[in-house]
Short mmCIF file of C-alpha atoms in Angstrom, two decimals:
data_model
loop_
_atom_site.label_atom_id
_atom_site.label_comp_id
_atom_site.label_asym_id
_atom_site.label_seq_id
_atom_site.Cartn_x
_atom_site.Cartn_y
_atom_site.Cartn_z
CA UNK R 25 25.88 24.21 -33.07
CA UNK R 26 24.57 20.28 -32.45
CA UNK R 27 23.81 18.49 -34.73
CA UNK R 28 20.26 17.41 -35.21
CA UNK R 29 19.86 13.96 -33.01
CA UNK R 30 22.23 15.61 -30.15
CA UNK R 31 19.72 18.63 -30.54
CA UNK R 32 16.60 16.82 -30.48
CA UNK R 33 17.98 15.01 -27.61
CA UNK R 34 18.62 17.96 -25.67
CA UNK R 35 15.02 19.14 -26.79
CA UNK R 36 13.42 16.18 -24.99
CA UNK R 37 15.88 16.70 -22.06
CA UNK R 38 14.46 20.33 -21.71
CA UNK R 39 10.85 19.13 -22.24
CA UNK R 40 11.01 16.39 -19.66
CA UNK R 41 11.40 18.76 -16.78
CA UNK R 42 8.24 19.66 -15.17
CA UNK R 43 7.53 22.86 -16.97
CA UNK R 44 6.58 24.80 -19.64
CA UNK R 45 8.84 26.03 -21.81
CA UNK R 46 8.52 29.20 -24.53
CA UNK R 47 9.96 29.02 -28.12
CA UNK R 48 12.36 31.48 -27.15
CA UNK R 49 13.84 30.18 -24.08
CA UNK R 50 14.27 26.84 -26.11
CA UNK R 51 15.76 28.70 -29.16
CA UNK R 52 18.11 30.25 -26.50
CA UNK R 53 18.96 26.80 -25.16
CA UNK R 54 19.46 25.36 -28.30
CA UNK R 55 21.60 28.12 -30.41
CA UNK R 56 19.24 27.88 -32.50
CA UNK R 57 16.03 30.00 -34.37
CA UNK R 58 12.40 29.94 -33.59
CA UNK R 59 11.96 28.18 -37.08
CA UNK R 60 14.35 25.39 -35.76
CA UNK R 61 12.43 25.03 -32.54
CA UNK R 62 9.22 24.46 -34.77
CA UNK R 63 10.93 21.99 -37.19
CA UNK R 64 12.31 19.87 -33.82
CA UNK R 65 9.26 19.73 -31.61
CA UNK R 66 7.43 17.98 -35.32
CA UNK R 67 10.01 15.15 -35.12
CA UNK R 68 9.65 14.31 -31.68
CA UNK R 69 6.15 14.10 -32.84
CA UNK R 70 6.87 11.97 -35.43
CA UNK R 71 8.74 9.59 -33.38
CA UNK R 72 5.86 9.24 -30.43
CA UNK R 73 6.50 12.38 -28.24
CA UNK R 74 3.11 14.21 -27.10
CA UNK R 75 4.91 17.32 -27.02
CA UNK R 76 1.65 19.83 -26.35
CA UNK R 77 1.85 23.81 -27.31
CA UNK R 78 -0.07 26.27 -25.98
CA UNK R 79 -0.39 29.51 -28.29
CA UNK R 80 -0.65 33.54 -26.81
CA UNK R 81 2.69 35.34 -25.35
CA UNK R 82 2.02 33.16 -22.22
CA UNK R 83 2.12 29.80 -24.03
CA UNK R 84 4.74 27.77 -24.82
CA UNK R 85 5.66 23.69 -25.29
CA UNK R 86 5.64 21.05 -22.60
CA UNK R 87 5.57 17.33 -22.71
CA UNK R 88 1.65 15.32 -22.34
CA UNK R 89 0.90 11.85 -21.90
CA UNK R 90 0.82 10.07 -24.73
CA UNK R 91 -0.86 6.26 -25.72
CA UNK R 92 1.83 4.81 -25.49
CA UNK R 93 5.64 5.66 -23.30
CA UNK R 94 8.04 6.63 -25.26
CA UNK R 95 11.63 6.23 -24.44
CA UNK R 96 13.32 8.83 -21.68
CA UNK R 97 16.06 10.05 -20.95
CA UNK R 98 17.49 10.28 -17.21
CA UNK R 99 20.35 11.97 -16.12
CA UNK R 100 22.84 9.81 -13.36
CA UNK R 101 21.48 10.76 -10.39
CA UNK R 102 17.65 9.91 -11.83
CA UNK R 103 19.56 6.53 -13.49
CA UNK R 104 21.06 5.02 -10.48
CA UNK R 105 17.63 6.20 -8.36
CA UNK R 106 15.47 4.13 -10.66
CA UNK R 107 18.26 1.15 -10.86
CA UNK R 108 18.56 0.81 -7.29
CA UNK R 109 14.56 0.89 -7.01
CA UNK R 110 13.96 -1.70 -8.93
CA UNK R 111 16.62 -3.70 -7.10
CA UNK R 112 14.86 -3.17 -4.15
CA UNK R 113 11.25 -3.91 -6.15
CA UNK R 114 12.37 -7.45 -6.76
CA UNK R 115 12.23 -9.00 -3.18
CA UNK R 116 9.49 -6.55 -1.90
CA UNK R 117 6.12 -6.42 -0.59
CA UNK R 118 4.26 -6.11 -3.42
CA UNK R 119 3.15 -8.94 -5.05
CA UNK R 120 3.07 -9.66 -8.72
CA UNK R 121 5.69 -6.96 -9.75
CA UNK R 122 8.96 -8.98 -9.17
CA UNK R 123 9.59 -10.47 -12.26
CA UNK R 124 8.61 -7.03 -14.28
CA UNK R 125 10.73 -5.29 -12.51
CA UNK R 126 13.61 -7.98 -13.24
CA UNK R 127 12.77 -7.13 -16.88
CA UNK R 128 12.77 -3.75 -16.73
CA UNK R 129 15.76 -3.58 -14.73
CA UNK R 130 17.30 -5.88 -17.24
CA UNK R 131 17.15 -3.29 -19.93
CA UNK R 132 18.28 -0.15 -18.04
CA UNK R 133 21.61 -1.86 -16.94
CA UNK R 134 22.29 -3.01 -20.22
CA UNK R 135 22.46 1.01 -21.26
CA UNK R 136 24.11 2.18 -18.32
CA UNK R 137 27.21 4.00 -18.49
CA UNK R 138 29.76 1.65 -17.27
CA UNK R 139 30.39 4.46 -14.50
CA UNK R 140 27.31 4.21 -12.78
CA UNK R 141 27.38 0.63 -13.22
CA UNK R 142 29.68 0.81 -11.03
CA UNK R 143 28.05 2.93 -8.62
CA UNK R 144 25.57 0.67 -8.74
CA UNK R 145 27.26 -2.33 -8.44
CA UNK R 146 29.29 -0.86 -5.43
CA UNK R 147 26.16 -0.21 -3.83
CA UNK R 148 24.72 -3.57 -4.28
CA UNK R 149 28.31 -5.26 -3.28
CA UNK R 150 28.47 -3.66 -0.32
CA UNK R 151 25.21 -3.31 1.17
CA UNK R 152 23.99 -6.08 3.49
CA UNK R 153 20.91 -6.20 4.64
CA UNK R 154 19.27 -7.15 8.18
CA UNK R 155 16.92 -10.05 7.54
CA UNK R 156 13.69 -9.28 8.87
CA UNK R 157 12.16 -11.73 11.85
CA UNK R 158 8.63 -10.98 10.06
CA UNK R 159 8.71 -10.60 6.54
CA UNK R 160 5.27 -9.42 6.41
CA UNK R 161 2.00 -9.81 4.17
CA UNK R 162 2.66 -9.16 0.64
CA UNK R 163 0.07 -7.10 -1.37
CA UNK R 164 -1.36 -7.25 -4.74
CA UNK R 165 -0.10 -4.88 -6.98
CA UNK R 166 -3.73 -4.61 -9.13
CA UNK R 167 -4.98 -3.90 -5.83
CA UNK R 168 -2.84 -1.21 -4.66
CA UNK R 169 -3.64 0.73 -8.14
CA UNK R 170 -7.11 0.24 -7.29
CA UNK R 171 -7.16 1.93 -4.03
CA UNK R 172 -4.75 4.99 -5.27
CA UNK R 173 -7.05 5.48 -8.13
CA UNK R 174 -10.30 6.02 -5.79
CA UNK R 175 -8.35 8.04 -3.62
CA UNK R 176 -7.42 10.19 -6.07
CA UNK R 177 -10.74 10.86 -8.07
CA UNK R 178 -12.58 10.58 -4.47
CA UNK R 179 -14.87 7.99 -5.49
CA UNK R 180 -16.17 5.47 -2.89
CA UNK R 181 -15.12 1.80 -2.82
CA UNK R 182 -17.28 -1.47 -1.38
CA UNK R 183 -14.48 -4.22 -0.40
CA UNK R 184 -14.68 -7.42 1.33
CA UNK R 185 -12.83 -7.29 4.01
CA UNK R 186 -11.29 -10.11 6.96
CA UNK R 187 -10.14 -8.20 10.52
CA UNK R 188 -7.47 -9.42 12.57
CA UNK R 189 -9.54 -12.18 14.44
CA UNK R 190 -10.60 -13.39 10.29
CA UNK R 191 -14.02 -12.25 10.41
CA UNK R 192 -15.62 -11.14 7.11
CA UNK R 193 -17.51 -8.04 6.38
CA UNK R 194 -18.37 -6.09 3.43
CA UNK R 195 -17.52 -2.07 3.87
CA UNK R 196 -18.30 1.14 2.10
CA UNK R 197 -15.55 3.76 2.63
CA UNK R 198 -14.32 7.00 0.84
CA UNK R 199 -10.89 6.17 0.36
CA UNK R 200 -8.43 9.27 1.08
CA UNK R 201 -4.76 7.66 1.73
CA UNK R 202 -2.55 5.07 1.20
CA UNK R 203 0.47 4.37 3.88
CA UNK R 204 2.88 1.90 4.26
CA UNK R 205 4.72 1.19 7.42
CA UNK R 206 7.50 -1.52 7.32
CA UNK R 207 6.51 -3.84 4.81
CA UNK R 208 2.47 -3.31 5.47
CA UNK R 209 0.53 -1.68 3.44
CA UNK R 210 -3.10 0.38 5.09
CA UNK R 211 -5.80 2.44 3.73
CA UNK R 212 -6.99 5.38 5.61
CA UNK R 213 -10.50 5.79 4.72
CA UNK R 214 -13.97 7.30 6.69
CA UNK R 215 -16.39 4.66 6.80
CA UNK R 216 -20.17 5.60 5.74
CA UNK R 217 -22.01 2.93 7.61
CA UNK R 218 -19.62 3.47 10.79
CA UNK R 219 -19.63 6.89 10.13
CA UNK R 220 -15.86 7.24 11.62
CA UNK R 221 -12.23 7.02 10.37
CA UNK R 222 -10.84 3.34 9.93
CA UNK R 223 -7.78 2.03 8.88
CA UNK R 224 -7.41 -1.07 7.35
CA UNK R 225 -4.92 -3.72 5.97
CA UNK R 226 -4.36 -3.31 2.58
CA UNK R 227 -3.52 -7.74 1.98
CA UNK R 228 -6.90 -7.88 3.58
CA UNK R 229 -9.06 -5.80 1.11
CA UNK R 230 -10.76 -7.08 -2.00
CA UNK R 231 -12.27 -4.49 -3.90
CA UNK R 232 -15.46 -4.73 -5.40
CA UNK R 233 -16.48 -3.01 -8.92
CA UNK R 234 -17.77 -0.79 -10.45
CA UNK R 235 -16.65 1.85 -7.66
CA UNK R 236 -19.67 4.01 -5.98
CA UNK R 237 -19.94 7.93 -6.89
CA UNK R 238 -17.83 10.86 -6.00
CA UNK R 239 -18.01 11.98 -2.83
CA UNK R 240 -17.23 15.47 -1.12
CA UNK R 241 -13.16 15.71 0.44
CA UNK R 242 -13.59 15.60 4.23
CA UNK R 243 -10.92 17.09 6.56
CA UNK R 244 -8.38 14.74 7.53
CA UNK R 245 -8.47 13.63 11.23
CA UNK R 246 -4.34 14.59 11.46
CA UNK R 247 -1.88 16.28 9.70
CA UNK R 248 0.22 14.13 10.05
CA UNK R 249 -1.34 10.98 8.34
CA UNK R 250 1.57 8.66 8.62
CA UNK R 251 1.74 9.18 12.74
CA UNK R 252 -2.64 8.80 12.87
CA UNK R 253 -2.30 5.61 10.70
CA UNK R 254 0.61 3.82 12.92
CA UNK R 255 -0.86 5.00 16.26
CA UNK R 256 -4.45 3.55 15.40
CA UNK R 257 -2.56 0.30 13.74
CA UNK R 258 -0.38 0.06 16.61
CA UNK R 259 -3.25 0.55 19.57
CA UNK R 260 -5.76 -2.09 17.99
CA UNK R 261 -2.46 -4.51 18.17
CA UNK R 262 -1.98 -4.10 21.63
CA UNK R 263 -2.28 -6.52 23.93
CA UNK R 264 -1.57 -4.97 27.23
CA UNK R 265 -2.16 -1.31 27.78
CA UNK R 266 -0.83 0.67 30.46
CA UNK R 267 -1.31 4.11 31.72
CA UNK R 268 1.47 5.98 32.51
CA UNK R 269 2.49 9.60 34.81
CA UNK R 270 5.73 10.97 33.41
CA UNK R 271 7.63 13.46 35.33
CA UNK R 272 8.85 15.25 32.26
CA UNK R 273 7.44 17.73 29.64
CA UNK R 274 4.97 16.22 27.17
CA UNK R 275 7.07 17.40 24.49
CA UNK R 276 10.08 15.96 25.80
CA UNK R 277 8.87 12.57 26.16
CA UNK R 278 7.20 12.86 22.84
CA UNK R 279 10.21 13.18 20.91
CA UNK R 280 11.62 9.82 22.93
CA UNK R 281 8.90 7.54 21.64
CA UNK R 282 7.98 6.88 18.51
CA UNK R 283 3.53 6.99 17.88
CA UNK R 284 3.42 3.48 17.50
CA UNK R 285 4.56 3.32 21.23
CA UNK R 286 1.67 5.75 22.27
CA UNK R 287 0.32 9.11 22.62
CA UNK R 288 1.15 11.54 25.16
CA UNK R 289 -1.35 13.61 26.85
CA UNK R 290 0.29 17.29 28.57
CA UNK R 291 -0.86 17.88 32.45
CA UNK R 292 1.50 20.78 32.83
CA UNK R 293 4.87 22.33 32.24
CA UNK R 294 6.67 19.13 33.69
CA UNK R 295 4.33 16.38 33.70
CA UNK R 296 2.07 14.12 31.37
CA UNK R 297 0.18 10.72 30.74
CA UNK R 298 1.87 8.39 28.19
CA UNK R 299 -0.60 6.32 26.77
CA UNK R 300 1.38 3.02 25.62
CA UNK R 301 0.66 -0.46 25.00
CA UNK R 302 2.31 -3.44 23.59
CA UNK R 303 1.57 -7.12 22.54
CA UNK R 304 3.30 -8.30 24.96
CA UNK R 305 5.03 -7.56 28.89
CA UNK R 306 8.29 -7.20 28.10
CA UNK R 307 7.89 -4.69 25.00
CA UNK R 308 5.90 -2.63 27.21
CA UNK R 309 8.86 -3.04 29.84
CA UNK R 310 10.79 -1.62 26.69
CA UNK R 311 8.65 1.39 26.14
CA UNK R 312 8.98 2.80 29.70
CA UNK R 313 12.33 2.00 30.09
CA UNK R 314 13.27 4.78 26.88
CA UNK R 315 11.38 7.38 28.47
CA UNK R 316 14.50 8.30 30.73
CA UNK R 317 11.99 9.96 33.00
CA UNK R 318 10.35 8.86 36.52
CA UNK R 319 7.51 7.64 36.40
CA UNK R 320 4.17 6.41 38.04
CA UNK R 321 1.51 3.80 37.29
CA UNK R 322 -0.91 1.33 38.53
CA UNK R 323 -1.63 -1.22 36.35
CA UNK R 324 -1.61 -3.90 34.72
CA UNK R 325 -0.36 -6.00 37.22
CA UNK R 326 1.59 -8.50 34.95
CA UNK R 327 3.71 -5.05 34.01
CA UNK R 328 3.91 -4.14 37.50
CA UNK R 329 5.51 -7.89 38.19
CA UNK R 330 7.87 -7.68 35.28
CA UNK R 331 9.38 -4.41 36.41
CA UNK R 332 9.84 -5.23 40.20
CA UNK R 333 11.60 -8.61 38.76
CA UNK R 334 13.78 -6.70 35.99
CA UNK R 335 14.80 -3.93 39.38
CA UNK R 336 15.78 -6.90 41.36
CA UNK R 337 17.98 -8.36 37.81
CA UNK R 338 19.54 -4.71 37.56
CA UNK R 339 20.44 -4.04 41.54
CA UNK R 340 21.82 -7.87 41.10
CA UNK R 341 23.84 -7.19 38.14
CA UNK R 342 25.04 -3.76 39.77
CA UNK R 343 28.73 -4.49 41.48
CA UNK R 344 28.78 -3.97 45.28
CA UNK R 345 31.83 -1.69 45.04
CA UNK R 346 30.40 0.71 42.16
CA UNK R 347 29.96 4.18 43.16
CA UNK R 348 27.25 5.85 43.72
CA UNK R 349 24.58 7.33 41.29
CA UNK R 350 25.59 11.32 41.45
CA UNK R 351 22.42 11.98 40.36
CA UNK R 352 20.86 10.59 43.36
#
């Protein structure tokens, strides 16, 4: 049998999994009695643990939120998960959170097992990362807890808010998602006054309080919220948009492209219209050139110059003597 701190330890272990658990199935865990069970759920009381029963033969214990957090226990994998997080926290987007996260990943290695100190110092030794060209806006982190708390109790929000060209308008929205894509942060919300989805750039919002009343959930206009969000994001970025006729299935050239590339629109079995755009030529150049299909278009002209001068670079770069394409 454990002892009574290795027990009560493996009490809380059992009680911090998301469920609920009856006084017999911890009794049976424990090799212990009902009465123990009892006795053991009072001292993690006593020492700060909301540990909530429920009476009837369908109740049972579970751990609540409490006033204040209590310590917890993680196994390895949930140790090195939350190590390498915070890592990753301190030279992130967020603003404001750095230094916390220095302190609280302070006191976690100083209690790690020296074996997944290592793990995590291998990790850390040998992973080098790509600097980024664009580091990108960095958010407030008071601001991002704002916006996940109305989108969670649906309430509306009035923001100030500056678009791309650094114009300022006030908006009322009802908030419904938060997504980030690289290091930007965007709220997906319906605007009232618009009356139509918007997306907008989290580093440009500044909430206003008090928040407005609860509104009514609205279907989402996609399923797939992170593909809406960096289509929209990526089409009001564009600079040059192009039309394009692919001589392949939709579906094909769907999975070749990511959405912030475009949307493709089926014709038929073999053909469809790639809608595409780019902030500049040559990126656009890119985005036809990973289709791997033929193709036809019209316009713009600057794309139709760029890819009659990058045919003339390949056919010059192509050796006299190379044979020819079997393909055709």
């Amino acid at each position: 049998m454990l002892d009574t701190s290795a027990r009560l330890l493996r009490l809380l272990s059992l009680l911090q999994t998301p469920r609920e658990w009856t006084g017999s199935e911890l009794a049976e865990r424990l090799g212990v009695s009902g009465r123990t069970v009892r006795a053991d759920v009072e001292r993690l009381r006593t020492l700060g643990y909301p540990v909530l029963a429920t009476r009837g033969s369908a109740g049972g214990y579970r751990l609540g939120a409490g006033a204040v957090l209590p310590p917890l226990l993680l196994d390895d994998e949930e140790a090195v998960a939350v190590t390498v997080g915070l890592r990753t926290a301190t030279g992130g987007a967020i603003a404001g959170i750095e230094e916390a996260s220095l302190r609280a990943l302070a006191k976690l290695e100083q209690v790690l097992p020296s074996r997944l100190r290592r793990r995590v110092g291998a990790l850390q030794a040998y992973t080098v990362p790509v600097p980024r060209g664009d580091a990108g806006p960095s958010v407030d982190a008071s601001v991002l807890t704002t916006l996940s708390a109305v989108c969670r109790d649906r309430e509306r929000l009035r923001f100030d808010y500056h678009d791309h060209a650094g114009a300022a308008t006030v908006r009322t929205v009802e908030p419904y998602r938060l997504v980030i894509w690289g290091r930007r942060w965007y709220l997906l919300a319906w605007d009232v006054e618009r009356d139509d989805w918007r997306t907008f750039r989290v580093d440009r919002i500044r909430p206003r309080t008090p928040t407005g009343p609860r509104f009514t959930s609205r279907d989402l206009p996609d399923d797939d919220v992170a593909a809406y969000v960096s289509g929209r994001v990526s089409a009001a970025a564009w600079r040059y948009r192009a039309q394009v006729t692919v001589h392949a299935p939709a579906e094909v050239i769907a999975d070749r492209i990511g959405p912030a590339a475009g949307t493709v629109e089926r014709l038929d079995d073999r053909t469809c219209v790639l809608h595409t755009g780019a902030d500049t030529i040559e990126t656009l150049g890119v985005h036809l050139g990973l289709l791997d299909a033929d193709f036809d278009l019209t316009g713009p002209p600057e794309l139709l110059t760029h890819l009659r001068r990058l045919a003339h670079r390949y056919i010059r770069a192509t050796p006299s003597s190379a044979p020819d394409d079997p393909t055709g």
